[in-house]
mmCIF file of C-alpha atoms in Angstrom:
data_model
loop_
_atom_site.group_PDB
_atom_site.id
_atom_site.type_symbol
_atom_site.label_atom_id
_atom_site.label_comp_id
_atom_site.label_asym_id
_atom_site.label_seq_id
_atom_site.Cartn_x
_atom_site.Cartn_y
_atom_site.Cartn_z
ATOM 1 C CA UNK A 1 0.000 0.000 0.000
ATOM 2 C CA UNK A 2 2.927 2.235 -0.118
ATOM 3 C CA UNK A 3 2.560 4.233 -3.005
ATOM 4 C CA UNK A 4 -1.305 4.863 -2.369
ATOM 5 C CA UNK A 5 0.121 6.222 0.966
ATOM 6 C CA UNK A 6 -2.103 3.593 3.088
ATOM 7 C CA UNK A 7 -1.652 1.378 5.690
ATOM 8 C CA UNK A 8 -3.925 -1.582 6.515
ATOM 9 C CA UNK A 9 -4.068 -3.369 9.524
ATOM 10 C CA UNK A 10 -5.212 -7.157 8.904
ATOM 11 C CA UNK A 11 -6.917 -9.227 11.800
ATOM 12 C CA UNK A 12 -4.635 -12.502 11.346
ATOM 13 C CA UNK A 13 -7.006 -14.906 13.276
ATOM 14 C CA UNK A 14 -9.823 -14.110 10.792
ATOM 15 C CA UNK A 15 -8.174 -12.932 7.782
ATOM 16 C CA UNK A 16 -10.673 -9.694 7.526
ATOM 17 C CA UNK A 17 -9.034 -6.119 7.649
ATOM 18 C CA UNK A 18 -8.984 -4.557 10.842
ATOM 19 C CA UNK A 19 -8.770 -0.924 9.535
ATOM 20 C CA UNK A 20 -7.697 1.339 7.100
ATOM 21 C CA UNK A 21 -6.354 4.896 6.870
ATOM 22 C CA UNK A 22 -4.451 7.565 4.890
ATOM 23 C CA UNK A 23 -0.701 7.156 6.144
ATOM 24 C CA UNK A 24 -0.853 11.545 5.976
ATOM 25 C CA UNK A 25 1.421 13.649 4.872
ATOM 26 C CA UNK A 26 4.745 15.595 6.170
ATOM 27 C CA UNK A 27 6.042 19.090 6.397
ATOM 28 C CA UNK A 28 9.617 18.895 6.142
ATOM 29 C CA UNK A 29 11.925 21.980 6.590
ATOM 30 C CA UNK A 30 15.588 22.123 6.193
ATOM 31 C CA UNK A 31 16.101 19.188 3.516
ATOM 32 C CA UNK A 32 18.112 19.347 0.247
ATOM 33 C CA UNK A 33 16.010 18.716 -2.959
ATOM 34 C CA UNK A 34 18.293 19.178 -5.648
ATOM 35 C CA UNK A 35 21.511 17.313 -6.890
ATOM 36 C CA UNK A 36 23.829 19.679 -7.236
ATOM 37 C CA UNK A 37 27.446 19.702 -9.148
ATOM 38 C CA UNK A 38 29.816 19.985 -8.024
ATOM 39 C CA UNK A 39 28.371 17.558 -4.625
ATOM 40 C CA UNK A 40 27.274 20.250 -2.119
ATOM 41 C CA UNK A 41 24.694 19.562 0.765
ATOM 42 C CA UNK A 42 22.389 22.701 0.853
ATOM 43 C CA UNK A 43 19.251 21.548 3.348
ATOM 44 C CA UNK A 44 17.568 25.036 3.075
ATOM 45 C CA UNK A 45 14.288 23.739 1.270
ATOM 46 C CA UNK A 46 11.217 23.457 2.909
ATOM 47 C CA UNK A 47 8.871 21.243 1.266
ATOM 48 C CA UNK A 48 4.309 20.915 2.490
ATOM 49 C CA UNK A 49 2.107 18.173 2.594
ATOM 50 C CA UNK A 50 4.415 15.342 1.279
ATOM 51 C CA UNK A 51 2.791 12.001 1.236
ATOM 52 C CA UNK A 52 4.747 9.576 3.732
ATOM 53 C CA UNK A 53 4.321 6.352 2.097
ATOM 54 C CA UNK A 54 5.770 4.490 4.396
ATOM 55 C CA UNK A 55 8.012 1.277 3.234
ATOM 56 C CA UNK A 56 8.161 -0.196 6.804
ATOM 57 C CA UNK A 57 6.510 -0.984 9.702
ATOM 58 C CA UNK A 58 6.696 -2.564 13.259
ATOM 59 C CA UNK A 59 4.707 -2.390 16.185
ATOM 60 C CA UNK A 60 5.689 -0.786 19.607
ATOM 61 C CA UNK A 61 3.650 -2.762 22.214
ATOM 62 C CA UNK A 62 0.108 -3.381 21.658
ATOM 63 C CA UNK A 63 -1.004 -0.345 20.771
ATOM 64 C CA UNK A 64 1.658 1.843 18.889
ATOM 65 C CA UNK A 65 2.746 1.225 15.464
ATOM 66 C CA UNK A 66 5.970 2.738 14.259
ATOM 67 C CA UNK A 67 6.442 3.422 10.379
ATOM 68 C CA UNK A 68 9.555 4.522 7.998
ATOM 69 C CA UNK A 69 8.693 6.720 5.354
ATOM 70 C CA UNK A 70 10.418 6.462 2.627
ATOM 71 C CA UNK A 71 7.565 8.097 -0.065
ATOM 72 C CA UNK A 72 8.071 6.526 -3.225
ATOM 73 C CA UNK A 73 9.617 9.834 -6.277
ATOM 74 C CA UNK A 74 9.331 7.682 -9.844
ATOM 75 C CA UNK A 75 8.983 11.309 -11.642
ATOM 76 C CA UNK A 76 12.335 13.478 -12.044
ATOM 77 C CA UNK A 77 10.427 16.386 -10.640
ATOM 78 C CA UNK A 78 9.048 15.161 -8.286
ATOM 79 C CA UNK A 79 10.866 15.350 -5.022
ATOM 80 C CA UNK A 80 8.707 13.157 -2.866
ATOM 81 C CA UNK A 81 9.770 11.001 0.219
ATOM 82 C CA UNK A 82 8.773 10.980 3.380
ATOM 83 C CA UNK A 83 11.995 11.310 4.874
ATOM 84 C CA UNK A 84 10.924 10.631 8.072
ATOM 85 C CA UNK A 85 9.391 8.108 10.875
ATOM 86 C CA UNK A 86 6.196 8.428 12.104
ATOM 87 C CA UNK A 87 4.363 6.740 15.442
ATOM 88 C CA UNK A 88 0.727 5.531 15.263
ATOM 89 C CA UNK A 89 -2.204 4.563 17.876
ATOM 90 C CA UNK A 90 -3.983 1.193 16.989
ATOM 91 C CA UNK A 91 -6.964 3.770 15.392
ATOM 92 C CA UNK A 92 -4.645 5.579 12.964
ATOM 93 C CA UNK A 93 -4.458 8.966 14.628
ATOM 94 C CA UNK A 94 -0.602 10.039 14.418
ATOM 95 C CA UNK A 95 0.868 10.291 17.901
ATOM 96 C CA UNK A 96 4.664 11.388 16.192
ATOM 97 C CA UNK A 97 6.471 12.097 13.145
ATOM 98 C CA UNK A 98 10.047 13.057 13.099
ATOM 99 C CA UNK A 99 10.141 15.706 10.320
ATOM 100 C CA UNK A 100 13.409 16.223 8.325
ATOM 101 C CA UNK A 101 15.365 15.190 11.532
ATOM 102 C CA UNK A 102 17.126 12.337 9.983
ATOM 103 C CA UNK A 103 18.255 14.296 6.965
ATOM 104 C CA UNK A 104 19.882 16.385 9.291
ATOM 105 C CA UNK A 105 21.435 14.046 11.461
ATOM 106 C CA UNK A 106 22.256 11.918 8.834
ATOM 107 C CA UNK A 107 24.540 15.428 7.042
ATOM 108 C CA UNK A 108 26.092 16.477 10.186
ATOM 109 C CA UNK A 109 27.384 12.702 10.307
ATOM 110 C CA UNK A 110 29.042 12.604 6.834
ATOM 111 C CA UNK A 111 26.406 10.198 5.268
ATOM 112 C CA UNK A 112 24.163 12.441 3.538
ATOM 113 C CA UNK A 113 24.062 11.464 -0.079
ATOM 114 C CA UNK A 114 23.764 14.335 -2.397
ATOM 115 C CA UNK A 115 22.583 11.942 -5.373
ATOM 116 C CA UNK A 116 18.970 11.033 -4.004
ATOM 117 C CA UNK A 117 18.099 14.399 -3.104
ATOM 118 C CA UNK A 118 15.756 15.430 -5.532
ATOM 119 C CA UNK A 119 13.813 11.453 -4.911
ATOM 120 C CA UNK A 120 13.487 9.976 -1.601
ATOM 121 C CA UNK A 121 16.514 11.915 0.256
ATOM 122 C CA UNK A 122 18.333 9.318 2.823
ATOM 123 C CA UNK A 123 15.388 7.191 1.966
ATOM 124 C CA UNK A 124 14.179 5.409 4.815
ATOM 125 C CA UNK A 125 13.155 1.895 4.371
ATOM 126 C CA UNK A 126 12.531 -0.199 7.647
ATOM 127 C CA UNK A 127 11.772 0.504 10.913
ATOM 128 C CA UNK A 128 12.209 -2.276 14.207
ATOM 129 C CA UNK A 129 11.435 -1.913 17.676
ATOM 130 C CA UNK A 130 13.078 -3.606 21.101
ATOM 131 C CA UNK A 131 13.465 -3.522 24.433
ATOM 132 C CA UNK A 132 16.888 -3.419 26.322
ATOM 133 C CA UNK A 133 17.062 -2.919 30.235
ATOM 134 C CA UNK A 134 13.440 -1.683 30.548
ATOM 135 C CA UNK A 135 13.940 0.889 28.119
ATOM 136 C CA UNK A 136 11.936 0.619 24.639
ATOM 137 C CA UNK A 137 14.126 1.524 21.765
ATOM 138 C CA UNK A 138 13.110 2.157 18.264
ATOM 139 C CA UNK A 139 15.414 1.110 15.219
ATOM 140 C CA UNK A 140 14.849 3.713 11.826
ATOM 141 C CA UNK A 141 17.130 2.010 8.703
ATOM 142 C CA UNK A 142 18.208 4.608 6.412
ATOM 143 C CA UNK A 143 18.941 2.656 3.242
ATOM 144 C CA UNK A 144 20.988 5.772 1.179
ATOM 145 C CA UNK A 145 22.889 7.131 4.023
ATOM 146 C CA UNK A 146 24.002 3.719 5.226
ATOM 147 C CA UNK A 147 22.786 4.534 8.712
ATOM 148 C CA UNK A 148 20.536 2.985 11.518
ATOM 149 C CA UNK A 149 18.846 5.542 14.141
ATOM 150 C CA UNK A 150 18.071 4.908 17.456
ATOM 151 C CA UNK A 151 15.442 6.464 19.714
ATOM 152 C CA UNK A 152 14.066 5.934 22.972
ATOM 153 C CA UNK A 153 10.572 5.199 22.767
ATOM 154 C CA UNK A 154 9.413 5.080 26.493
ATOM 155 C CA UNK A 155 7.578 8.326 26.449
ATOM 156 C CA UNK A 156 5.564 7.286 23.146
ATOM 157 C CA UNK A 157 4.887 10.951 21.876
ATOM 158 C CA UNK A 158 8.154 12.226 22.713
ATOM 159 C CA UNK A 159 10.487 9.628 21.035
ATOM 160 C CA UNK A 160 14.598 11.028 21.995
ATOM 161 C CA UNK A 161 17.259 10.607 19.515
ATOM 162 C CA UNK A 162 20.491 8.685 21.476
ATOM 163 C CA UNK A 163 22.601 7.639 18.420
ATOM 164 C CA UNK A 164 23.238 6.721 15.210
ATOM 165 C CA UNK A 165 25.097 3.895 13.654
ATOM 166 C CA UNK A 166 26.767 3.456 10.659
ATOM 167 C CA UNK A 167 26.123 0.313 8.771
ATOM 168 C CA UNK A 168 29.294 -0.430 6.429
ATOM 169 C CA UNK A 169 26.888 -1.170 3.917
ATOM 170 C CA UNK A 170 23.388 0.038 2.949
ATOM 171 C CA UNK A 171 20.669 -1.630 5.227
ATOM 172 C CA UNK A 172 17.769 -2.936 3.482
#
């Protein structure tokens, strides 16, 4: 359901759908659109109502569901993409999304990619969620920057950023 920016969420004992809702849309400020030559990072684009389209998904307990949105460019000007995470209750109604946070994080690490700009950006494509010592952690793959980010999830609508770590290779 990705590029009809939808998510659908299937009861698996009777095989019926659940629900179904618009994944929404993102405001993202500070991002770099365009490729540029020679390779220079310039996030100082603000782009309105982007579809999310999210590529992944995971739950966080019961009832939270986390999503990586990736949005899904084909056109050249199009510069679509998400570009961000986004936190769900079990009804649909967004509880967080990250914004261009990522993007930014991702630059001031050295593994923003200058080539995807204009598409899908870092391009985020899976999201995972665990628990470590009490503490609920959720796992955002970036699959152009090469990057996984980690944020505590305890307080559910106030997810905090503790690191990032580089892959080696591009995490799918």
């Amino acid at each position: 359901l990705q590029e009809t920016n939808a998510i659908m969420l299937i009861d698996l004992e009777s095989g019926t759908v659940a629900s179904s809702f618009s994944a929404g849309t993102v405001d993202l400020d500070n991002i770099d659109i365009f490729e540029n030559v020679p390779r220079m990072i310039d996030q100082s684009t603000s782009l309105e109502d982007v579809p999310a389209e999210p590529d992944g998904i995971t739950f966080i307990r019961d009832n939270f569901f986390a999503t990586a949105d990736e949005g899904a460019a084909k056109k050249q000007d199009d510069f679509g993409g998400g570009r961000s995470f986004s936190i769900f209750d079990i009804c649909g109604d967004l509880v967080y999304n990250s914004g261009s946070e990522l993007e930014q994080i991702a630059a001031s690490v050295g593994h923003y990619n200058d080539n995807t700009s204009d598409k899908r950006g870092i391009e985020l494509e899976s999201v995972s969620f665990g628990t470590f010592q009490r503490t609920n952690y959720l796992f955002v793959a970036a699959h152009r920057a090469g990057l996984i980010f980690v944020y505590d999830v305890s307080k559910i609508d106030r997810p905090k950023f503790k690191q990032v770590l580089p892959t080696g290779i591009l995490p799918d």
